Amino acid sequence: MDIRTDLSTRQAPLKWVIVVDQELAAGRAANAAACMAAAVGKARPELLGPDAKDGSGEVHPGLPWAGCSVLAAPAGALAAIRAKAAARADVLVVDMPEQAQSSRVYDEYLGQIAGTAAEEFGYLAVSLVGPRNRVDRLVGGLSLFR
């Protein structure tokens, strides 16, 4: 990956988006975005820029140098976006299935996922990281989540 901390996020060769069900309540959308961001950070730690030191010498942890747009889509479109992105070897896909917010016990969540066929999944959000032109083709026309 071409790390370019000297470019605007609109010029960066890499694009990161989170696409959220447009009907999701703000708190649930924020939860989905935060949880997926943690998973993206684990999978692609090079997305984080270097720590920043302020004028007083205090350190602020590095943030994603490519930025991250949070977009909205109808619930029914999320599975299609995920499927198209997953078919691309150069796009990282992190998803938030409905089961993730219906359980407070992680082992229970794992059991629910294991017992659900792929075609039966409903998604609250999906996160995509990949080459700008490929990600743009997958989410073109979507507006910011409001």
PDB file of C-alpha atoms in Angstrom:
ATOM      1  CA  MET A   1       0.000   0.000   0.000  1.00  0.00           C
ATOM      2  CA  ASP A   2       1.172   3.466  -0.908  1.00  0.00           C
ATOM      3  CA  ILE A   3       1.106   5.449   2.339  1.00  0.00           C
ATOM      4  CA  ARG A   4       0.776   9.154   1.497  1.00  0.00           C
ATOM      5  CA  THR A   5       0.381  11.327   4.582  1.00  0.00           C
ATOM      6  CA  ASP A   6       1.313  14.358   2.459  1.00  0.00           C
ATOM      7  CA  LEU A   7      -1.908  14.249   0.385  1.00  0.00           C
ATOM      8  CA  SER A   8      -5.457  15.366   1.002  1.00  0.00           C
ATOM      9  CA  THR A   9      -7.761  12.501   1.962  1.00  0.00           C
ATOM     10  CA  ARG A  10      -9.527  13.152  -1.377  1.00  0.00           C
ATOM     11  CA  GLN A  11      -6.256  12.507  -3.214  1.00  0.00           C
ATOM     12  CA  ALA A  12      -5.063   9.519  -1.178  1.00  0.00           C
ATOM     13  CA  PRO A  13      -4.649   6.366  -3.265  1.00  0.00           C
ATOM     14  CA  LEU A  14      -6.502   4.382  -0.604  1.00  0.00           C
ATOM     15  CA  LYS A  15     -10.126   4.929   0.370  1.00  0.00           C
ATOM     16  CA  TRP A  16     -11.923   3.861   3.541  1.00  0.00           C
ATOM     17  CA  VAL A  17     -15.684   4.068   3.842  1.00  0.00           C
ATOM     18  CA  ILE A  18     -18.255   2.805   6.291  1.00  0.00           C
ATOM     19  CA  VAL A  19     -21.724   2.315   4.845  1.00  0.00           C
ATOM     20  CA  VAL A  20     -24.503   2.308   7.431  1.00  0.00           C
ATOM     21  CA  ASP A  21     -28.179   1.358   7.161  1.00  0.00           C
ATOM     22  CA  GLN A  22     -29.781   4.762   6.591  1.00  0.00           C
ATOM     23  CA  GLU A  23     -32.624   3.944   9.004  1.00  0.00           C
ATOM     24  CA  LEU A  24     -30.326   2.999  11.894  1.00  0.00           C
ATOM     25  CA  ALA A  25     -30.594   5.202  14.988  1.00  0.00           C
ATOM     26  CA  ALA A  26     -27.581   7.450  15.536  1.00  0.00           C
ATOM     27  CA  GLY A  27     -26.330   5.557  18.612  1.00  0.00           C
ATOM     28  CA  ARG A  28     -26.503   2.173  16.898  1.00  0.00           C
ATOM     29  CA  ALA A  29     -24.835   3.615  13.775  1.00  0.00           C
ATOM     30  CA  ALA A  30     -22.022   5.096  15.880  1.00  0.00           C
ATOM     31  CA  ASN A  31     -21.592   1.748  17.653  1.00  0.00           C
ATOM     32  CA  ALA A  32     -21.407  -0.112  14.330  1.00  0.00           C
ATOM     33  CA  ALA A  33     -18.884   2.360  12.900  1.00  0.00           C
ATOM     34  CA  ALA A  34     -16.682   2.284  16.019  1.00  0.00           C
ATOM     35  CA  CYS A  35     -16.674  -1.516  16.239  1.00  0.00           C
ATOM     36  CA  MET A  36     -15.832  -1.914  12.554  1.00  0.00           C
ATOM     37  CA  ALA A  37     -13.127   0.771  12.818  1.00  0.00           C
ATOM     38  CA  ALA A  38     -11.448  -1.270  15.558  1.00  0.00           C
ATOM     39  CA  ALA A  39     -11.499  -4.339  13.298  1.00  0.00           C
ATOM     40  CA  VAL A  40     -10.122  -2.323  10.367  1.00  0.00           C
ATOM     41  CA  GLY A  41      -7.338  -0.980  12.601  1.00  0.00           C
ATOM     42  CA  LYS A  42      -6.389  -4.530  13.537  1.00  0.00           C
ATOM     43  CA  ALA A  43      -6.453  -5.748   9.929  1.00  0.00           C
ATOM     44  CA  ARG A  44      -4.752  -2.681   8.402  1.00  0.00           C
ATOM     45  CA  PRO A  45      -2.618  -0.996  11.099  1.00  0.00           C
ATOM     46  CA  GLU A  46      -0.707   0.873   8.381  1.00  0.00           C
ATOM     47  CA  LEU A  47      -3.824   3.038   7.936  1.00  0.00           C
ATOM     48  CA  LEU A  48      -2.899   4.873  11.113  1.00  0.00           C
ATOM     49  CA  GLY A  49      -0.563   7.810  10.710  1.00  0.00           C
ATOM     50  CA  PRO A  50       2.214   8.602  13.134  1.00  0.00           C
ATOM     51  CA  ASP A  51       1.412  10.040  16.533  1.00  0.00           C
ATOM     52  CA  ALA A  52       1.195  13.840  16.654  1.00  0.00           C
ATOM     53  CA  LYS A  53       2.927  15.909  19.317  1.00  0.00           C
ATOM     54  CA  ASP A  54       1.370  19.253  20.188  1.00  0.00           C
ATOM     55  CA  GLY A  55       3.161  22.473  21.125  1.00  0.00           C
ATOM     56  CA  SER A  56       3.138  21.472  24.790  1.00  0.00           C
ATOM     57  CA  GLY A  57       4.764  18.117  24.070  1.00  0.00           C
ATOM     58  CA  GLU A  58       1.594  16.090  24.651  1.00  0.00           C
ATOM     59  CA  VAL A  59       1.215  13.118  22.322  1.00  0.00           C
ATOM     60  CA  HIS A  60      -1.987  12.444  20.388  1.00  0.00           C
ATOM     61  CA  PRO A  61      -2.306   8.910  18.905  1.00  0.00           C
ATOM     62  CA  GLY A  62      -2.115   8.640  15.138  1.00  0.00           C
ATOM     63  CA  LEU A  63      -5.353   8.815  13.157  1.00  0.00           C
ATOM     64  CA  PRO A  64      -6.178   7.308   9.747  1.00  0.00           C
ATOM     65  CA  TRP A  65      -4.188   9.254   7.162  1.00  0.00           C
ATOM     66  CA  ALA A  66      -6.664   8.296   4.408  1.00  0.00           C
ATOM     67  CA  GLY A  67      -9.666   9.529   6.398  1.00  0.00           C
ATOM     68  CA  CYS A  68     -12.954   7.633   6.591  1.00  0.00           C
ATOM     69  CA  SER A  69     -16.329   8.634   5.171  1.00  0.00           C
ATOM     70  CA  VAL A  70     -19.495   7.342   6.813  1.00  0.00           C
ATOM     71  CA  LEU A  71     -22.148   6.866   4.136  1.00  0.00           C
ATOM     72  CA  ALA A  72     -25.807   5.830   4.193  1.00  0.00           C
ATOM     73  CA  ALA A  73     -27.610   3.172   2.159  1.00  0.00           C
ATOM     74  CA  PRO A  74     -30.909   1.311   2.355  1.00  0.00           C
ATOM     75  CA  ALA A  75     -30.649  -1.820   4.501  1.00  0.00           C
ATOM     76  CA  GLY A  76     -31.319  -4.024   1.477  1.00  0.00           C
ATOM     77  CA  ALA A  77     -28.327  -2.601  -0.401  1.00  0.00           C
ATOM     78  CA  LEU A  78     -25.754  -3.458   2.283  1.00  0.00           C
ATOM     79  CA  ALA A  79     -25.586  -7.174   1.460  1.00  0.00           C
ATOM     80  CA  ALA A  80     -25.087  -6.405  -2.242  1.00  0.00           C
ATOM     81  CA  ILE A  81     -22.333  -3.877  -1.512  1.00  0.00           C
ATOM     82  CA  ARG A  82     -20.653  -6.377   0.794  1.00  0.00           C
ATOM     83  CA  ALA A  83     -20.880  -9.198  -1.770  1.00  0.00           C
ATOM     84  CA  LYS A  84     -19.410  -7.087  -4.595  1.00  0.00           C
ATOM     85  CA  ALA A  85     -16.597  -5.848  -2.352  1.00  0.00           C
ATOM     86  CA  ALA A  86     -15.826  -9.335  -1.014  1.00  0.00           C
ATOM     87  CA  ALA A  87     -15.367 -10.539  -4.597  1.00  0.00           C
ATOM     88  CA  ARG A  88     -12.405  -8.159  -4.927  1.00  0.00           C
ATOM     89  CA  ALA A  89      -9.118  -9.430  -3.531  1.00  0.00           C
ATOM     90  CA  ASP A  90      -7.835  -5.860  -3.072  1.00  0.00           C
ATOM     91  CA  VAL A  91     -10.708  -4.607  -0.904  1.00  0.00           C
ATOM     92  CA  LEU A  92     -10.874  -5.303   2.828  1.00  0.00           C
ATOM     93  CA  VAL A  93     -14.451  -5.894   3.985  1.00  0.00           C
ATOM     94  CA  VAL A  94     -15.491  -5.651   7.629  1.00  0.00           C
ATOM     95  CA  ASP A  95     -19.179  -6.076   8.373  1.00  0.00           C
ATOM     96  CA  MET A  96     -21.623  -5.589  11.215  1.00  0.00           C
ATOM     97  CA  PRO A  97     -24.313  -8.269  10.991  1.00  0.00           C
ATOM     98  CA  GLU A  98     -27.556  -7.702  12.870  1.00  0.00           C
ATOM     99  CA  GLN A  99     -26.540 -10.409  15.370  1.00  0.00           C
ATOM    100  CA  ALA A 100     -23.652  -8.229  16.563  1.00  0.00           C
ATOM    101  CA  GLN A 101     -26.000  -5.755  18.225  1.00  0.00           C
ATOM    102  CA  SER A 102     -28.537  -8.260  19.470  1.00  0.00           C
ATOM    103  CA  SER A 103     -26.212 -10.026  21.909  1.00  0.00           C
ATOM    104  CA  ARG A 104     -24.129  -8.756  24.809  1.00  0.00           C
ATOM    105  CA  VAL A 105     -22.101 -11.975  25.082  1.00  0.00           C
ATOM    106  CA  TYR A 106     -19.467 -12.489  22.388  1.00  0.00           C
ATOM    107  CA  ASP A 107     -19.618 -16.295  22.533  1.00  0.00           C
ATOM    108  CA  GLU A 108     -23.385 -16.057  22.031  1.00  0.00           C
ATOM    109  CA  TYR A 109     -22.773 -13.832  18.977  1.00  0.00           C
ATOM    110  CA  LEU A 110     -20.325 -16.396  17.573  1.00  0.00           C
ATOM    111  CA  GLY A 111     -22.945 -19.122  18.012  1.00  0.00           C
ATOM    112  CA  GLN A 112     -25.590 -17.027  16.263  1.00  0.00           C
ATOM    113  CA  ILE A 113     -23.250 -16.390  13.335  1.00  0.00           C
ATOM    114  CA  ALA A 114     -22.318 -20.064  13.084  1.00  0.00           C
ATOM    115  CA  GLY A 115     -25.993 -20.995  12.966  1.00  0.00           C
ATOM    116  CA  THR A 116     -26.905 -18.551  10.179  1.00  0.00           C
ATOM    117  CA  ALA A 117     -26.449 -19.288   6.480  1.00  0.00           C
ATOM    118  CA  ALA A 118     -24.634 -16.556   4.536  1.00  0.00           C
ATOM    119  CA  GLU A 119     -27.691 -15.717   2.430  1.00  0.00           C
ATOM    120  CA  GLU A 120     -29.768 -15.150   5.578  1.00  0.00           C
ATOM    121  CA  PHE A 121     -27.545 -12.402   7.006  1.00  0.00           C
ATOM    122  CA  GLY A 122     -28.869  -8.911   7.499  1.00  0.00           C
ATOM    123  CA  TYR A 123     -26.277  -6.177   7.834  1.00  0.00           C
ATOM    124  CA  LEU A 124     -26.372  -2.982   9.856  1.00  0.00           C
ATOM    125  CA  ALA A 125     -23.204  -1.655   8.216  1.00  0.00           C
ATOM    126  CA  VAL A 126     -20.194  -2.609   6.110  1.00  0.00           C
ATOM    127  CA  SER A 127     -16.728  -1.081   5.972  1.00  0.00           C
ATOM    128  CA  LEU A 128     -14.557  -1.121   2.861  1.00  0.00           C
ATOM    129  CA  VAL A 129     -10.871  -0.279   2.480  1.00  0.00           C
ATOM    130  CA  GLY A 130      -9.136  -0.451  -0.866  1.00  0.00           C
ATOM    131  CA  PRO A 131      -7.884   1.397  -3.918  1.00  0.00           C
ATOM    132  CA  ARG A 132      -9.845   4.633  -4.317  1.00  0.00           C
ATOM    133  CA  ASN A 133     -11.191   3.856  -7.789  1.00  0.00           C
ATOM    134  CA  ARG A 134     -12.472   0.412  -6.794  1.00  0.00           C
ATOM    135  CA  VAL A 135     -14.152   1.606  -3.596  1.00  0.00           C
ATOM    136  CA  ASP A 136     -15.665   4.562  -5.477  1.00  0.00           C
ATOM    137  CA  ARG A 137     -17.259   2.126  -7.951  1.00  0.00           C
ATOM    138  CA  LEU A 138     -18.781   0.147  -5.080  1.00  0.00           C
ATOM    139  CA  VAL A 139     -20.289   3.104  -3.204  1.00  0.00           C
ATOM    140  CA  GLY A 140     -20.703   5.735  -5.918  1.00  0.00           C
ATOM    141  CA  GLY A 141     -23.827   7.811  -5.479  1.00  0.00           C
ATOM    142  CA  LEU A 142     -24.241   7.175  -1.749  1.00  0.00           C
ATOM    143  CA  SER A 143     -24.552  10.233   0.463  1.00  0.00           C
ATOM    144  CA  LEU A 144     -23.112  10.910   3.905  1.00  0.00           C
ATOM    145  CA  PHE A 145     -24.919   9.356   6.872  1.00  0.00           C
ATOM    146  CA  ARG A 146     -26.929  12.037   8.665  1.00  0.00           C
TER     147      ARG A 146
END
